[in-house]
Amino acid sequence: MSKPGQHVLITLRKMIASGELPAGERLAEIPTAESLGVSRMPVRIAFRTLEQEGLLSKAGARGYVVRAVSPDEIAGAVEIRGVLEGLAARQAAERGLSPDIRAALEKCLDDGDALFAKGYVTEEDLEVYHDINLRFHQLLLEASGNPAIAVTLVRNENLPFASVSALAVNLSDLTREFRRFNFAHMQHHTVVDALVHGQGARAELIMREHANVTLRYREMLSAPHKDQVVILRK
């Protein structure tokens, strides 16, 4: 996606997450393009992407409407992700890690350790962690040797905020976000330990619990400072 396209996509995601574009709001290409100072093409692409993410619904031939996202819907989608990634972790532990995947997972751990070592995070740090986290989860799916899990996760990712590639961050409380994401990173350490030692049941339970870190989305999207919530996504 082009830089203008990425800018439009990120801007619209933030506006939806903050409530600036409330549920039920109708959107059309031309007025949206004019308000953002871009051509219609990046807006059209962004609309299609947001529809796939579950944040917009088609309304008529060219229009869209902001979709209502309920806390229960978010929780349900995240719970499904936890079940599927837990299964991937168990199968990876039972199958055994290849030297390449083990090295790549340990690289994710080392990079995360370096990021959190200073005891605080910036928005830029969390963008870096987003990529580390995404890589870690992709490696876990690869290690499972079960492509059906990845296929099923792709379907689940059409539900709002269900994808591991979507990371909600509250910029008004980065101290708390440091604790949240450092804890999630420590869970990565624990699951790798379980994988290395072939402890399938333990690995599965850790990954199912790991998904619960995401459930704070419900709180964040209804908090007084929800205008400071941004969605980091690749």
CSV table of C-alpha atoms in Angstrom, one decimal:
chain,number,residue,atom,x,y,z
A,1,MET,CA,0.0,0.0,0.0
A,2,SER,CA,1.3,3.5,-0.8
A,3,LYS,CA,2.2,6.0,1.9
A,4,PRO,CA,-0.9,8.1,1.2
A,5,GLY,CA,-3.0,4.9,1.4
A,6,GLN,CA,-1.4,3.9,4.7
A,7,HIS,CA,-2.0,7.4,6.1
A,8,VAL,CA,-5.7,7.3,5.2
A,9,LEU,CA,-6.1,3.8,6.6
A,10,ILE,CA,-4.4,4.7,9.9
A,11,THR,CA,-6.3,7.9,10.2
A,12,LEU,CA,-9.7,6.3,9.6
A,13,ARG,CA,-8.9,3.5,12.1
A,14,LYS,CA,-8.1,6.0,14.8
A,15,MET,CA,-11.2,8.0,14.1
A,16,ILE,CA,-13.4,4.8,14.4
A,17,ALA,CA,-11.6,3.6,17.5
A,18,SER,CA,-11.9,7.0,19.2
A,19,GLY,CA,-15.6,7.4,18.3
A,20,GLU,CA,-14.9,10.5,16.1
A,21,LEU,CA,-16.6,8.3,13.5
A,22,PRO,CA,-19.4,6.7,15.6
A,23,ALA,CA,-21.3,3.5,14.8
A,24,GLY,CA,-23.8,4.1,12.1
A,25,GLU,CA,-21.9,7.0,10.5
A,26,ARG,CA,-22.2,6.9,6.7
A,27,LEU,CA,-19.0,7.3,4.7
A,28,ALA,CA,-18.5,8.1,1.0
A,29,GLU,CA,-15.3,8.3,-1.1
A,30,ILE,CA,-15.5,11.9,-2.3
A,31,PRO,CA,-16.3,13.8,1.0
A,32,THR,CA,-13.8,11.6,2.9
A,33,ALA,CA,-11.1,12.2,0.3
A,34,GLU,CA,-11.7,15.9,0.4
A,35,SER,CA,-11.6,16.0,4.2
A,36,LEU,CA,-8.3,14.1,4.3
A,37,GLY,CA,-6.8,16.0,1.4
A,38,VAL,CA,-6.2,13.0,-0.8
A,39,SER,CA,-7.4,11.5,-4.0
A,40,ARG,CA,-10.3,9.0,-4.1
A,41,MET,CA,-8.1,5.9,-4.7
A,42,PRO,CA,-6.4,5.6,-1.3
A,43,VAL,CA,-9.8,6.2,0.4
A,44,ARG,CA,-11.4,3.5,-1.7
A,45,ILE,CA,-8.6,1.0,-0.8
A,46,ALA,CA,-8.8,2.0,2.9
A,47,PHE,CA,-12.6,1.5,2.9
A,48,ARG,CA,-12.2,-2.0,1.5
A,49,THR,CA,-9.5,-2.9,4.1
A,50,LEU,CA,-11.6,-1.6,6.9
A,51,GLU,CA,-14.6,-3.6,5.6
A,52,GLN,CA,-12.4,-6.8,5.7
A,53,GLU,CA,-11.3,-5.8,9.3
A,54,GLY,CA,-14.9,-5.6,10.4
A,55,LEU,CA,-14.9,-1.9,11.1
A,56,LEU,CA,-17.1,-0.9,8.1
A,57,SER,CA,-20.1,-2.4,6.4
A,58,LYS,CA,-21.1,-1.9,2.8
A,59,ALA,CA,-24.0,0.5,2.4
A,60,GLY,CA,-25.3,0.8,-1.2
A,61,ALA,CA,-23.2,0.8,-4.4
A,62,ARG,CA,-20.2,2.9,-3.2
A,63,GLY,CA,-20.9,3.9,0.4
A,64,TYR,CA,-20.0,2.4,3.7
A,65,VAL,CA,-21.3,2.7,7.3
A,66,VAL,CA,-19.3,2.5,10.5
A,67,ARG,CA,-20.0,-0.9,12.1
A,68,ALA,CA,-21.1,-1.1,15.7
A,69,VAL,CA,-18.5,-3.2,17.6
A,70,SER,CA,-19.8,-4.7,20.8
A,71,PRO,CA,-17.5,-5.7,23.7
A,72,ASP,CA,-18.9,-9.3,23.5
A,73,GLU,CA,-18.0,-9.5,19.9
A,74,ILE,CA,-14.4,-8.4,20.6
A,75,ALA,CA,-14.2,-10.9,23.5
A,76,GLY,CA,-15.5,-13.7,21.5
A,77,ALA,CA,-13.2,-13.2,18.6
A,78,VAL,CA,-10.2,-12.9,20.9
A,79,GLU,CA,-11.2,-16.1,22.8
A,80,ILE,CA,-11.3,-18.0,19.5
A,81,ARG,CA,-7.8,-16.7,18.7
A,82,GLY,CA,-6.6,-18.0,22.0
A,83,VAL,CA,-8.0,-21.4,21.4
A,84,LEU,CA,-6.5,-21.7,17.9
A,85,GLU,CA,-3.1,-20.3,19.0
A,86,GLY,CA,-3.2,-22.6,22.0
A,87,LEU,CA,-3.7,-25.6,19.7
A,88,ALA,CA,-0.8,-24.3,17.5
A,89,ALA,CA,1.5,-24.1,20.6
A,90,ARG,CA,0.6,-27.6,21.8
A,91,GLN,CA,1.2,-29.2,18.3
A,92,ALA,CA,4.5,-27.3,18.0
A,93,ALA,CA,5.7,-28.6,21.4
A,94,GLU,CA,4.6,-32.2,20.5
A,95,ARG,CA,6.2,-31.9,17.0
A,96,GLY,CA,9.4,-30.3,18.3
A,97,LEU,CA,11.0,-27.1,17.1
A,98,SER,CA,13.4,-27.0,14.2
A,99,PRO,CA,16.7,-25.3,14.8
A,100,ASP,CA,15.8,-22.4,12.5
A,101,ILE,CA,12.4,-21.7,14.2
A,102,ARG,CA,13.9,-22.0,17.6
A,103,ALA,CA,16.6,-19.5,16.7
A,104,ALA,CA,14.0,-17.1,15.2
A,105,LEU,CA,11.8,-17.3,18.3
A,106,GLU,CA,14.8,-16.7,20.6
A,107,LYS,CA,15.7,-13.7,18.4
A,108,CYS,CA,12.2,-12.3,19.1
A,109,LEU,CA,12.8,-12.8,22.8
A,110,ASP,CA,16.1,-11.0,22.7
A,111,ASP,CA,14.8,-8.1,20.7
A,112,GLY,CA,11.9,-7.7,23.1
A,113,ASP,CA,14.2,-7.9,26.1
A,114,ALA,CA,16.3,-5.1,24.7
A,115,LEU,CA,13.2,-3.0,24.1
A,116,PHE,CA,11.8,-3.3,27.6
A,117,ALA,CA,15.1,-3.2,29.5
A,118,LYS,CA,15.0,0.6,30.0
A,119,GLY,CA,11.8,0.3,32.1
A,120,TYR,CA,9.5,2.4,29.9
A,121,VAL,CA,8.1,2.5,26.4
A,122,THR,CA,7.4,5.2,23.8
A,123,GLU,CA,4.9,5.0,21.0
A,124,GLU,CA,7.8,4.3,18.6
A,125,ASP,CA,8.9,1.4,20.9
A,126,LEU,CA,5.4,-0.1,20.7
A,127,GLU,CA,5.5,0.1,17.0
A,128,VAL,CA,8.7,-2.0,17.1
A,129,TYR,CA,7.2,-4.4,19.6
A,130,HIS,CA,4.2,-4.8,17.3
A,131,ASP,CA,6.5,-6.2,14.6
A,132,ILE,CA,8.3,-8.4,17.1
A,133,ASN,CA,5.0,-9.7,18.4
A,134,LEU,CA,3.6,-10.4,14.9
A,135,ARG,CA,6.7,-12.3,13.9
A,136,PHE,CA,6.6,-14.4,17.1
A,137,HIS,CA,3.0,-15.4,16.5
A,138,GLN,CA,3.7,-16.2,12.8
A,139,LEU,CA,6.6,-18.4,13.9
A,140,LEU,CA,4.3,-20.2,16.3
A,141,LEU,CA,1.8,-21.1,13.6
A,142,GLU,CA,4.7,-22.2,11.3
A,143,ALA,CA,6.1,-24.4,14.1
A,144,SER,CA,2.7,-26.2,14.6
A,145,GLY,CA,3.0,-27.7,11.1
A,146,ASN,CA,-0.8,-27.4,10.8
A,147,PRO,CA,-1.8,-24.9,8.0
A,148,ALA,CA,-5.5,-25.3,8.8
A,149,ILE,CA,-4.9,-23.3,12.0
A,150,ALA,CA,-3.6,-20.3,10.0
A,151,VAL,CA,-6.5,-20.6,7.5
A,152,THR,CA,-9.0,-20.5,10.3
A,153,LEU,CA,-7.3,-17.6,12.0
A,154,VAL,CA,-7.5,-15.6,8.8
A,155,ARG,CA,-11.3,-16.0,8.8
A,156,ASN,CA,-11.5,-15.0,12.5
A,157,GLU,CA,-9.4,-11.9,11.8
A,158,ASN,CA,-12.3,-10.4,9.8
A,159,LEU,CA,-13.8,-9.8,13.2
A,160,PRO,CA,-12.9,-6.5,14.8
A,161,PHE,CA,-9.5,-6.4,16.7
A,162,ALA,CA,-9.3,-10.2,16.5
A,163,SER,CA,-6.0,-10.2,14.6
A,164,VAL,CA,-2.7,-10.4,16.3
A,165,SER,CA,-1.6,-7.8,13.7
A,166,ALA,CA,-3.9,-5.3,15.3
A,167,LEU,CA,-2.5,-3.8,18.5
A,168,ALA,CA,-4.5,-1.2,20.4
A,169,VAL,CA,-2.3,1.2,22.4
A,170,ASN,CA,-3.5,3.9,24.9
A,171,LEU,CA,-1.1,6.8,24.5
A,172,SER,CA,-2.5,8.6,27.5
A,173,ASP,CA,-1.1,5.9,29.9
A,174,LEU,CA,2.2,4.5,28.5
A,175,THR,CA,3.3,3.5,32.0
A,176,ARG,CA,0.5,1.0,32.2
A,177,GLU,CA,1.1,0.0,28.6
A,178,PHE,CA,4.7,-0.8,29.5
A,179,ARG,CA,3.5,-3.2,32.2
A,180,ARG,CA,0.9,-4.8,29.9
A,181,PHE,CA,3.3,-5.4,27.0
A,182,ASN,CA,6.2,-6.4,29.2
A,183,PHE,CA,4.0,-9.0,30.8
A,184,ALA,CA,2.9,-10.2,27.4
A,185,HIS,CA,6.6,-10.5,26.4
A,186,MET,CA,7.3,-12.5,29.5
A,187,GLN,CA,4.6,-14.9,28.4
A,188,HIS,CA,6.4,-15.3,25.2
A,189,HIS,CA,9.5,-16.4,27.2
A,190,THR,CA,7.4,-18.9,29.1
A,191,VAL,CA,5.8,-20.4,26.1
A,192,VAL,CA,9.1,-20.8,24.3
A,193,ASP,CA,10.4,-22.6,27.4
A,194,ALA,CA,7.4,-25.0,27.2
A,195,LEU,CA,8.0,-25.5,23.5
A,196,VAL,CA,11.7,-26.3,23.9
A,197,HIS,CA,10.9,-28.8,26.6
A,198,GLY,CA,8.1,-30.5,24.7
A,199,GLN,CA,5.4,-29.5,27.2
A,200,GLY,CA,2.3,-29.3,25.0
A,201,ALA,CA,-0.4,-28.9,27.6
A,202,ARG,CA,1.6,-26.1,29.3
A,203,ALA,CA,2.3,-24.3,26.0
A,204,GLU,CA,-1.4,-24.5,25.1
A,205,LEU,CA,-2.6,-23.0,28.4
A,206,ILE,CA,-0.1,-20.2,28.3
A,207,MET,CA,-1.2,-19.1,24.8
A,208,ARG,CA,-4.8,-19.2,25.7
A,209,GLU,CA,-4.1,-17.0,28.7
A,210,HIS,CA,-1.9,-14.8,26.5
A,211,ALA,CA,-4.9,-13.9,24.3
A,212,ASN,CA,-6.6,-12.4,27.4
A,213,VAL,CA,-4.1,-9.5,27.4
A,214,THR,CA,-6.0,-8.4,24.3
A,215,LEU,CA,-9.3,-8.3,26.1
A,216,ARG,CA,-8.4,-4.9,27.6
A,217,TYR,CA,-9.5,-3.5,24.2
A,218,ARG,CA,-13.0,-3.5,25.6
A,219,GLU,CA,-11.9,-1.2,28.4
A,220,MET,CA,-9.8,1.0,26.3
A,221,LEU,CA,-12.4,1.7,23.6
A,222,SER,CA,-14.9,2.9,26.3
A,223,ALA,CA,-12.4,4.8,28.5
A,224,PRO,CA,-12.5,8.6,29.0
A,225,HIS,CA,-9.2,8.9,27.1
A,226,LYS,CA,-10.3,6.7,24.2
A,227,ASP,CA,-9.3,9.5,21.8
A,228,GLN,CA,-5.7,8.6,22.7
A,229,VAL,CA,-6.2,4.9,21.7
A,230,VAL,CA,-4.4,4.1,18.4
A,231,ILE,CA,-4.5,0.9,16.5
A,232,LEU,CA,-1.1,-0.3,15.3
A,233,ARG,CA,-1.6,-2.7,12.4
A,234,LYS,CA,0.4,-4.2,9.5
